[in-house]
Structure formats: C-alpha cells, structure tokens
Tab-separated table of C-alpha atoms in Angstrom:
chain	number	residue	atom	x	y	z
A	1	MET	CA	-3.850	6.903	-29.084
A	2	ARG	CA	-6.009	5.155	-26.510
A	3	ALA	CA	-9.544	6.246	-26.135
A	4	THR	CA	-9.386	5.997	-22.364
A	5	PHE	CA	-7.876	9.374	-21.791
A	6	VAL	CA	-9.616	11.122	-18.895
A	7	LEU	CA	-11.376	14.448	-19.729
A	8	VAL	CA	-10.944	16.806	-16.871
A	9	LEU	CA	-14.012	18.984	-17.007
A	10	ALA	CA	-13.759	20.435	-13.389
A	11	THR	CA	-10.994	22.705	-12.052
A	12	ILE	CA	-8.386	20.554	-10.427
A	13	ALA	CA	-8.103	20.956	-6.708
A	14	MET	CA	-4.819	22.137	-5.443
A	15	THR	CA	-3.177	20.013	-2.667
A	16	PRO	CA	-2.297	21.746	0.574
A	17	PRO	CA	1.446	22.847	1.125
A	18	ALA	CA	3.291	19.564	1.805
A	19	ILE	CA	4.977	18.288	4.910
A	20	ALA	CA	7.625	15.710	4.285
A	21	THR	CA	6.183	12.523	5.405
A	22	ALA	CA	7.634	10.207	2.874
A	23	HIS	CA	10.395	10.119	0.403
A	24	HIS	CA	8.492	12.063	-2.192
A	25	SER	CA	6.789	14.567	-0.311
A	26	TYR	CA	6.568	17.389	-3.020
A	27	ALA	CA	8.961	19.326	-0.964
A	28	ALA	CA	10.896	20.300	-4.021
A	29	VAL	CA	7.620	22.075	-5.709
A	30	ASP	CA	5.478	24.983	-4.581
A	31	THR	CA	2.092	23.292	-4.614
A	32	THR	CA	0.562	26.693	-3.751
A	33	LYS	CA	1.496	27.919	-7.129
A	34	ARG	CA	0.378	27.054	-10.640
A	35	ALA	CA	1.907	28.000	-13.854
A	36	THR	CA	1.347	26.956	-17.509
A	37	VAL	CA	3.728	26.624	-20.370
A	38	GLN	CA	3.596	25.433	-24.041
A	39	GLY	CA	6.139	23.503	-25.883
A	40	THR	CA	6.665	20.169	-27.767
A	41	VAL	CA	7.255	16.809	-26.211
A	42	THR	CA	10.897	15.591	-26.300
A	43	THR	CA	10.885	12.645	-23.987
A	44	LEU	CA	8.405	10.671	-21.803
A	45	GLU	CA	10.605	9.038	-19.255
A	46	TRP	CA	8.349	5.940	-18.365
A	47	THR	CA	10.240	5.172	-15.172
A	48	ASN	CA	10.118	4.541	-11.602
A	49	PRO	CA	9.507	5.799	-9.055
A	50	HIS	CA	7.986	8.535	-11.229
A	51	VAL	CA	7.359	9.315	-14.806
A	52	TRP	CA	9.007	12.556	-16.053
A	53	LEU	CA	7.821	14.478	-19.024
A	54	TRP	CA	10.265	16.617	-20.863
A	55	ILE	CA	9.253	19.283	-23.355
A	56	ALA	CA	11.128	21.800	-25.422
A	57	VAL	CA	9.844	25.415	-24.789
A	58	PRO	CA	10.783	28.205	-27.518
A	59	ASP	CA	13.090	30.682	-25.943
A	60	GLY	CA	12.146	33.406	-28.061
A	61	GLN	CA	15.574	33.508	-29.863
A	62	GLY	CA	15.043	30.756	-32.297
A	63	GLY	CA	15.923	28.048	-29.835
A	64	THR	CA	14.406	25.991	-27.112
A	65	THR	CA	14.829	25.452	-23.402
A	66	PRO	CA	14.098	22.145	-21.655
A	67	TYR	CA	11.378	21.802	-19.159
A	68	ALA	CA	11.017	18.804	-16.851
A	69	PHE	CA	7.766	17.680	-15.183
A	70	GLU	CA	7.338	14.946	-12.607
A	71	SER	CA	4.288	12.808	-12.422
A	72	LEU	CA	3.320	9.671	-10.828
A	73	ALA	CA	4.472	5.995	-11.215
A	74	PRO	CA	3.752	4.123	-14.451
A	75	ALA	CA	1.364	1.853	-12.698
A	76	GLU	CA	-0.671	4.619	-11.058
A	77	LEU	CA	-0.798	6.610	-14.289
A	78	THR	CA	-2.022	3.646	-16.287
A	79	ARG	CA	-4.555	2.351	-13.729
A	80	PHE	CA	-5.860	5.504	-12.553
A	81	PHE	CA	-5.511	8.103	-15.186
A	82	GLY	CA	-5.487	6.210	-18.554
A	83	TRP	CA	-1.918	6.699	-19.766
A	84	THR	CA	0.326	4.427	-21.693
A	85	LYS	CA	4.106	4.695	-22.345
A	86	ARG	CA	2.953	5.923	-25.780
A	87	ALA	CA	0.496	8.443	-24.447
A	88	LEU	CA	2.757	11.303	-25.802
A	89	SER	CA	5.039	11.454	-28.815
A	90	PRO	CA	8.189	13.412	-29.417
A	91	GLY	CA	7.442	16.605	-31.337
A	92	GLU	CA	3.832	16.590	-30.135
A	93	PRO	CA	2.552	20.104	-29.058
A	94	VAL	CA	1.390	20.224	-25.568
A	95	THR	CA	0.398	22.738	-22.980
A	96	ILE	CA	1.383	21.913	-19.372
A	97	ASP	CA	-0.229	23.016	-16.202
A	98	TYR	CA	2.161	22.472	-13.217
A	99	ALA	CA	3.181	23.353	-9.713
A	100	PRO	CA	6.677	24.856	-10.259
A	101	PHE	CA	10.001	23.955	-8.501
A	102	ARG	CA	10.697	26.093	-5.516
A	103	ASN	CA	14.347	26.624	-6.658
A	104	GLY	CA	13.418	28.217	-9.951
A	105	ASP	CA	14.359	25.218	-12.043
A	106	ARG	CA	12.283	24.996	-15.232
A	107	GLY	CA	9.340	22.591	-14.643
A	108	GLY	CA	7.694	21.095	-11.553
A	109	ALA	CA	4.958	18.631	-10.549
A	110	LEU	CA	2.770	17.869	-13.556
A	111	ALA	CA	-0.867	18.612	-13.099
A	112	THR	CA	-2.484	18.287	-16.674
A	113	VAL	CA	-1.250	17.807	-20.069
A	114	THR	CA	-3.465	19.434	-22.778
A	115	LEU	CA	-3.124	17.934	-26.082
A	116	ALA	CA	-3.617	19.732	-29.516
A	117	ASP	CA	-7.034	18.261	-29.984
A	118	GLY	CA	-8.010	19.506	-26.517
A	119	ARG	CA	-7.977	16.057	-24.641
A	120	VAL	CA	-6.473	16.377	-21.225
A	121	LEU	CA	-4.104	13.955	-19.373
A	122	ARG	CA	-4.049	14.357	-15.717
A	123	GLY	CA	-0.681	14.161	-13.987
A	124	ARG	CA	0.359	14.157	-10.300
A	125	GLN	CA	-1.950	16.572	-8.251
A	126	VAL	CA	-5.009	14.539	-7.619
A	127	PRO	CA	-8.622	15.700	-8.628
A	128	PRO	CA	-11.716	14.039	-6.953
A	129	ASN	CA	-13.070	10.774	-8.358
A	130	ALA	CA	-10.052	9.054	-9.531
A	131	GLY	CA	-10.980	5.526	-9.043
A	132	PRO	CA	-9.554	2.341	-10.427
A	133	ARG	CA	-10.869	1.193	-13.948
A	134	ALA	CA	-11.724	-2.299	-15.082
A	135	VAL	CA	-13.093	-3.620	-11.921
A	136	ARG	CA	-14.580	-7.163	-12.405
B	1	MET	CA	1.177	-47.028	-23.695
B	2	THR	CA	-1.554	-49.607	-22.978
B	3	ARG	CA	-4.954	-48.899	-21.326
B	4	ALA	CA	-3.547	-50.724	-18.090
B	5	HIS	CA	-0.576	-48.247	-18.078
B	6	LEU	CA	-2.918	-45.449	-18.222
B	7	VAL	CA	-5.014	-46.758	-15.450
B	8	VAL	CA	-2.002	-47.201	-13.206
B	9	ALA	CA	-0.526	-43.760	-14.051
B	10	ALA	CA	-3.938	-42.167	-13.145
B	11	VAL	CA	-4.226	-43.861	-9.906
B	12	LEU	CA	-0.758	-42.887	-9.086
B	13	SER	CA	-1.254	-39.367	-9.992
B	14	VAL	CA	-4.139	-39.067	-7.559
B	15	ALA	CA	-2.850	-41.160	-4.746
B	16	ALA	CA	0.733	-39.708	-4.406
B	17	PRO	CA	0.336	-36.250	-3.225
B	18	VAL	CA	3.337	-33.958	-3.259
B	19	ALA	CA	5.183	-34.506	0.046
B	20	GLY	CA	3.965	-32.016	2.660
B	21	GLN	CA	0.769	-30.959	0.923
B	22	THR	CA	-2.660	-32.178	1.523
B	23	ARG	CA	-5.331	-32.453	-1.105
B	24	SER	CA	-8.281	-32.264	1.271
B	25	ALA	CA	-8.762	-28.469	1.603
B	26	PRO	CA	-9.320	-26.541	-1.757
B	27	LEU	CA	-7.147	-23.492	-1.806
B	28	PRO	CA	-8.831	-20.144	-2.117
B	29	ASP	CA	-8.417	-18.386	-5.449
B	30	TRP	CA	-8.033	-14.596	-5.032
B	31	SER	CA	-6.140	-14.011	-8.434
B	32	GLY	CA	-5.997	-10.737	-9.947
B	33	VAL	CA	-4.262	-7.523	-8.939
B	34	TRP	CA	-5.512	-5.978	-5.947
B	35	VAL	CA	-5.486	-2.188	-5.674
B	36	ARG	CA	-6.703	0.536	-3.448
B	37	SER	CA	-8.484	3.491	-5.136
B	38	PHE	CA	-5.940	6.303	-5.595
B	39	GLU	CA	-8.367	8.680	-4.097
B	40	GLU	CA	-8.611	6.654	-0.882
B	41	PHE	CA	-4.878	6.576	-0.752
B	42	SER	CA	-4.437	10.234	-1.523
B	43	ASN	CA	-7.077	11.174	1.143
B	44	GLU	CA	-5.348	8.983	3.689
B	45	THR	CA	-1.920	10.667	2.978
B	46	ASP	CA	-3.480	14.153	3.440
B	47	ARG	CA	-5.233	13.152	6.708
B	48	TRP	CA	-2.105	11.506	8.143
B	49	ARG	CA	-0.186	14.788	7.317
B	50	ASN	CA	-2.123	16.221	10.199
B	51	PRO	CA	-1.066	14.767	13.492
B	52	LYS	CA	-4.404	16.007	15.077
B	53	ASP	CA	-6.592	14.191	12.733
B	54	PRO	CA	-8.370	11.453	14.588
B	55	THR	CA	-7.184	8.852	12.054
B	56	SER	CA	-3.623	9.644	12.419
B	57	PRO	CA	-1.383	7.437	14.482
B	58	PRO	CA	-2.007	8.177	18.352
B	59	LEU	CA	1.719	9.123	18.933
B	60	SER	CA	3.422	8.654	22.405
B	61	ALA	CA	5.836	11.451	23.306
B	62	LYS	CA	8.648	9.252	22.005
B	63	GLY	CA	6.754	8.778	18.881
B	64	GLU	CA	6.307	12.515	18.372
B	65	ALA	CA	9.943	13.104	18.898
B	66	ALA	CA	10.912	10.279	16.449
B	67	ARG	CA	8.629	11.610	13.787
B	68	ALA	CA	9.877	15.189	14.164
B	69	ALA	CA	13.582	14.115	14.008
B	70	SER	CA	12.621	12.030	10.777
B	71	ILE	CA	10.987	15.047	9.196
B	72	LYS	CA	13.872	17.152	10.183
B	73	ALA	CA	16.288	14.691	8.598
B	74	LEU	CA	14.156	14.416	5.370
B	75	LEU	CA	14.123	18.215	5.051
B	76	ALA	CA	17.765	18.238	5.617
B	77	GLN	CA	18.128	15.748	2.729
B	78	ARG	CA	19.452	13.007	5.012
B	79	ASP	CA	18.149	9.542	5.581
B	80	PRO	CA	17.403	8.446	8.967
B	81	GLN	CA	20.964	7.444	9.560
B	82	GLY	CA	22.208	10.824	8.640
B	83	ASN	CA	23.453	9.784	5.078
B	84	ALA	CA	22.763	11.728	2.095
B	85	PRO	CA	19.895	9.847	0.101
B	86	ALA	CA	21.233	7.581	-2.475
B	87	ALA	CA	20.507	8.422	-6.045
B	88	GLY	CA	18.563	5.785	-7.970
B	89	THR	CA	17.188	3.862	-5.177
B	90	CYS	CA	14.232	6.034	-4.118
B	91	GLY	CA	16.331	7.831	-1.651
B	92	VAL	CA	16.540	4.951	0.916
B	93	ARG	CA	19.061	2.384	1.593
B	94	VAL	CA	16.592	-0.003	3.012
B	95	PRO	CA	13.550	-1.866	2.010
B	96	GLY	CA	10.017	-1.037	2.664
B	97	GLY	CA	8.460	-2.846	5.533
B	98	MET	CA	5.537	-3.500	7.729
B	99	PRO	CA	3.144	-1.846	8.219
B	100	GLN	CA	3.987	1.201	5.857
B	101	VAL	CA	4.493	-0.930	2.696
B	102	MET	CA	0.714	-1.842	2.758
B	103	ARG	CA	-0.387	1.542	2.255
B	104	PHE	CA	0.444	2.565	-1.122
B	105	ALA	CA	-2.045	2.425	-4.267
B	106	PHE	CA	0.073	-0.206	-5.858
B	107	GLY	CA	-0.677	-3.663	-6.973
B	108	MET	CA	-0.813	-6.641	-4.647
B	109	GLU	CA	-1.252	-10.277	-5.444
B	110	LEU	CA	-2.295	-12.905	-2.912
B	111	LEU	CA	-1.088	-16.565	-3.518
B	112	PHE	CA	-2.407	-19.562	-1.549
B	113	THR	CA	-0.334	-22.610	-1.085
B	114	PRO	CA	-0.741	-25.236	1.452
B	115	GLY	CA	0.103	-23.789	4.821
B	116	ARG	CA	1.086	-20.502	3.570
B	117	VAL	CA	-0.267	-17.379	1.909
B	118	THR	CA	2.295	-15.311	-0.062
B	119	ILE	CA	1.582	-11.538	-0.719
B	120	LEU	CA	3.554	-9.936	-3.511
B	121	LEU	CA	3.517	-6.172	-3.428
B	122	GLU	CA	4.750	-3.829	-6.374
B	123	GLN	CA	5.792	-1.332	-3.769
B	124	GLY	CA	9.385	-2.277	-2.909
B	125	PRO	CA	9.026	-4.721	-4.553
B	126	THR	CA	8.185	-6.699	-1.420
B	127	ILE	CA	7.330	-10.265	-0.576
B	128	ARG	CA	5.442	-11.164	2.492
B	129	ARG	CA	5.193	-14.819	3.707
B	130	ILE	CA	2.277	-15.642	6.064
B	131	PHE	CA	2.424	-19.275	7.513
B	132	THR	CA	-0.924	-20.597	8.015
B	133	ASP	CA	0.249	-24.192	8.890
B	134	GLY	CA	-0.471	-23.830	12.658
B	135	ARG	CA	3.121	-22.904	13.702
B	136	PRO	CA	3.663	-20.497	16.512
B	137	HIS	CA	5.674	-17.388	16.429
B	138	SER	CA	9.448	-18.051	16.707
B	139	ALA	CA	10.862	-17.921	20.322
B	140	ASP	CA	13.788	-15.634	19.232
B	141	PRO	CA	13.068	-14.470	15.653
B	142	ASP	CA	15.439	-12.219	13.752
B	143	PRO	CA	13.814	-8.809	13.240
B	144	THR	CA	13.146	-8.147	9.571
B	145	TYR	CA	11.371	-5.321	7.738
B	146	THR	CA	8.413	-7.544	6.835
B	147	GLY	CA	8.571	-9.129	10.142
B	148	GLU	CA	7.316	-12.730	11.072
B	149	SER	CA	3.727	-13.257	9.974
B	150	ILE	CA	1.644	-16.090	11.270
B	151	GLY	CA	-1.897	-16.428	9.778
B	152	ARG	CA	-5.126	-18.242	10.782
B	153	TRP	CA	-8.454	-18.370	9.248
B	154	GLU	CA	-11.592	-17.150	11.217
B	155	GLY	CA	-14.409	-18.053	8.898
B	156	ASP	CA	-13.543	-16.374	5.548
B	157	ALA	CA	-11.209	-13.850	7.036
B	158	LEU	CA	-7.429	-14.390	7.118
B	159	VAL	CA	-6.182	-12.957	10.285
B	160	VAL	CA	-2.403	-12.282	10.217
B	161	ASP	CA	-0.321	-11.457	13.228
B	162	THR	CA	3.120	-9.708	12.382
B	163	ARG	CA	5.853	-9.478	15.048
B	164	ALA	CA	9.690	-9.352	14.914
B	165	ILE	CA	9.450	-6.077	12.729
B	166	ARG	CA	12.996	-4.539	12.625
B	167	ALA	CA	13.384	-1.221	14.696
B	168	GLY	CA	13.186	1.751	12.202
B	169	THR	CA	10.904	0.090	9.684
B	170	GLN	CA	8.192	2.676	8.917
B	171	LEU	CA	4.853	2.757	10.917
B	172	THR	CA	3.941	5.360	8.274
B	173	GLY	CA	6.067	8.060	6.436
B	174	GLY	CA	8.449	9.573	8.859
B	175	LEU	CA	7.352	7.345	11.925
B	176	PRO	CA	9.646	4.535	12.621
B	177	THR	CA	8.898	1.489	14.533
B	178	SER	CA	10.561	0.911	17.869
B	179	GLY	CA	11.355	-2.815	17.395
B	180	GLU	CA	8.344	-3.734	19.597
B	181	ALA	CA	5.747	-3.211	16.790
B	182	ARG	CA	2.873	-5.768	16.354
B	183	VAL	CA	0.479	-5.562	13.392
B	184	VAL	CA	-2.744	-7.598	13.153
B	185	GLU	CA	-4.622	-7.552	9.914
B	186	ARG	CA	-7.833	-8.997	9.151
B	187	ILE	CA	-8.100	-9.699	5.491
B	188	GLN	CA	-11.563	-10.262	3.981
B	189	ARG	CA	-13.369	-10.604	0.803
B	190	THR	CA	-16.333	-8.329	1.142
B	191	ALA	CA	-18.123	-8.816	-2.287
B	192	ALA	CA	-17.157	-10.159	-5.569
B	193	GLY	CA	-13.942	-8.125	-6.701
B	194	HIS	CA	-13.731	-6.375	-3.343
B	195	MET	CA	-11.498	-6.928	-0.249
B	196	ARG	CA	-11.140	-5.039	3.069
B	197	ILE	CA	-8.043	-5.195	5.353
B	198	ASP	CA	-8.865	-3.994	8.935
B	199	THR	CA	-5.687	-3.206	10.710
B	200	VAL	CA	-4.439	-2.698	14.438
B	201	VAL	CA	-0.915	-1.538	14.916
B	202	GLU	CA	0.569	-1.549	18.419
B	203	ASP	CA	3.842	-0.177	19.268
B	204	PRO	CA	4.182	0.454	23.035
B	205	VAL	CA	7.132	2.860	22.582
B	206	MET	CA	6.044	5.023	19.546
B	207	LEU	CA	2.126	4.959	20.047
B	208	ALA	CA	0.077	5.932	23.051
B	209	ALA	CA	-2.706	3.494	22.087
B	210	PRO	CA	-3.471	0.998	19.390
B	211	TRP	CA	-3.815	2.513	15.983
B	212	ARG	CA	-6.557	1.232	13.942
B	213	TYR	CA	-7.465	1.842	10.098
B	214	SER	CA	-9.231	-0.016	7.445
B	215	ARG	CA	-8.586	-0.068	3.855
B	216	THR	CA	-10.605	-1.382	0.824
B	217	TYR	CA	-9.207	-2.901	-2.352
B	218	GLN	CA	-10.597	-3.749	-5.781
B	219	ARG	CA	-9.573	-6.528	-7.912
B	220	LEU	CA	-8.540	-5.337	-11.425
B	221	ASP	CA	-8.026	-7.331	-14.584
B	222	ASP	CA	-4.570	-6.016	-14.771
B	223	ARG	CA	-1.082	-6.685	-15.333
B	224	TRP	CA	1.842	-6.406	-12.896
B	225	TYR	CA	4.134	-3.467	-12.906
B	226	GLU	CA	7.787	-3.472	-12.015
B	227	ARG	CA	8.710	-0.886	-9.461
B	228	ALA	CA	12.426	-0.476	-9.681
B	229	CYS	CA	13.573	2.916	-8.921
B	230	ASP	CA	15.894	3.489	-11.873
B	231	ASN	CA	14.997	7.170	-12.331
B	232	ASP	CA	14.960	8.767	-8.982
B	233	ARG	CA	15.607	12.323	-9.749
B	234	ASP	CA	14.612	13.925	-6.338
B	235	GLY	CA	14.271	11.005	-3.958
B	236	GLY	CA	14.666	11.835	-0.459
B	237	ASP	CA	13.618	15.341	-1.268
B	238	ARG	CA	16.857	16.297	-2.858
B	239	GLU	CA	16.930	19.245	-5.334
B	240	PRO	CA	15.846	17.458	-8.501
B	241	ASP	CA	18.458	16.186	-10.816
B	242	LEU	CA	17.355	17.835	-14.111
B	243	THR	CA	19.950	16.243	-16.343
B	244	PRO	CA	17.915	15.748	-19.675
B	245	PRO	CA	17.515	12.071	-20.793
B	246	ARG	CA	19.664	11.001	-23.480
C-alpha cells in the first residue's frame, strides 16, 4: 500500500447544503448530516465520473447488508488525495464517515475511510489544504 | 551508404521542411499535465453557488431566468431539453463546452504545432483547437460547443478569442450561453511549473456585464486520466442506482 495516504488530523469541514449547479450537485445526499458505519470492503469501483466504494455491513443476524459510497473521480482521488485503484482490498475492515443519501438508501457521499491501522483516506467532501502533489 | 550519401541525406533533411511548416520559430514546450488545485476549484464552486458573491457571473434578467429554469429542470431530474438524464453519460446528451469545460480540477495538456495550439482536456474529454496562423474568425461559422478559437501571442501570453459558441453550452453550471457568447483568455506562464489564465466572458443576453475571473494551474509530473463516464450511478441528480457491482 502506498505511503502517500493523507492523514487527516483536523475535523473535516462540512460543505454547505448544495444547490444544483452541475450534474453532480450532491442533491441526492444530505450534506448537513454525518453518519459512521463499519464493515468490510467488497468492491472499489474505480470508475468515472466517480469512484464508488462498496462495503458489507453486518446486519446483526449473521448476514451483511451492502452500503455504497460515492467519492470523486479517479484522477482527483489520485492527484489530490493519494489514492490508487489498489488503495482498498476486498475483505479489508474499514470505518466509513459519510453524508447519507436523503432517500434512506444505505450509503452516501464518502467523507473518510479509516483503515484498520488508523490511516485515513479522504473521500469526497473537501477539507482545507488539499493541493496538488509532485509539482515541478 | 557512402559518406557522400550521408551528406546528401543530411542536407535534404534540413533543407526540406514539411509542407506548411516553418523551422524559423522554435515552438514552446509546455509539456506536462496542468491542473488547478482542488481547493481552488472547490472554493470557486462554493462561491458561484451564491449568485450574490462578487465573483459570480453578473447575470442579466434573462440570465437569472435561464439559470432558474435550468436548476428547476435539474431538480426535476430532467436535462435542459426536458428529457430524463441518460444513464452512463454523466446525465447529459451533449458534450462540455466553452467556457464551462475549463473550470474543472482535471488535467489539461497544451500542444504547440506550427500555426496552432491544441488543448486536450480530461474533462469531457474535450479537444480545443486554437489557430495562431493569423487567420481571422470565420464570416459565418457553424456554432459548436468549443467554439471557434483564434489565438495570438502578446509577448509570452497566448491570447485566445473564442466565438461561435453554440447556444445552450454552459457558461457555468446551470447557466446556458445565448449563442452570442465570446470568451477571451489570456494564458500565461507565471513561473516554472505555474500558469495563469485570465478570462473575460461576454454574453450580451445572459450577462449584464463582462464576467472576469482568473485561475492558476500547476504542472504535474503525472499521467493522463481517461474520463469516460461508464459508471454514472446518479448523473443528472437522479436517485442513485445502487445495483451492486458484479
């Protein structure tokens, strides 16, 4: 796993409620809310326009329920947040901090992924000081 | 091959330029991937969501009405033509265009060839052709999403005048152009690895005054990312399609 993962030391600023001004306006999620859930990674969809992270969350009855989290584009996650397509592996335990879908669907906009060793991957909502890397 | 053959070949290779090209002026090398900071992009997005922010487009009454109608359509999960957004195409049936396509925090390459600058944008993906061979704008151009761009050098700055932008192309998210938009960009290297683009957008129908903004870019040692929308689960602000991946 790459050493360029970004540690988030400060509380992540919440974005204000969205107004639809683009085709991805966060309208489907309630950015005034924040939720946390634990599970294991099933799939990292390394796709456009946005990456989706799927995890399996124990349902308390011996099974699991799928949760889906939308993040940014592969280019943005790589350049600005230190991800790669292999940043998360199936079966890996994670804790997800997210803004939930308004309609009650399980998941939402990915804020952070906390790995078992404590490292944090930032997702979609934007903390300060997120600048490009490797400037020459 | 004899020595004489080699000399002849060398002379020919220097003396026979490719048709239409000139060897006199060295072409600039701006190679690399140019990207805005994500923070700058994100801050701009937040500011422009507030129509009263001084950096937001100075809308005319028609512009305000057009933007309100566009947002209403988006919230109703319709594209500007009233159709349901298409899945898998980022929710739109039309390509990105000028000037909206320039605003994203995605990669951009600038290629210099004689008489022309080509800008490749990950967003879209989009190709912009800027002619620097001295030609004027066309008398009766076909309006397109990227418009017709004519460039000239003012010192080290490339000044690009884009007209013939197809009506409905986005000025910025939710704000369509009228068909009379004109975009003038001043593209300039400011330091090693840094570039600034100062832009003036005019649209006598949608804007009450010229709209000016500046953006900065940094050159990254980076690869090029494809941006084909093949997993558009909530484009156009649909309810998300949460069919699990297979």
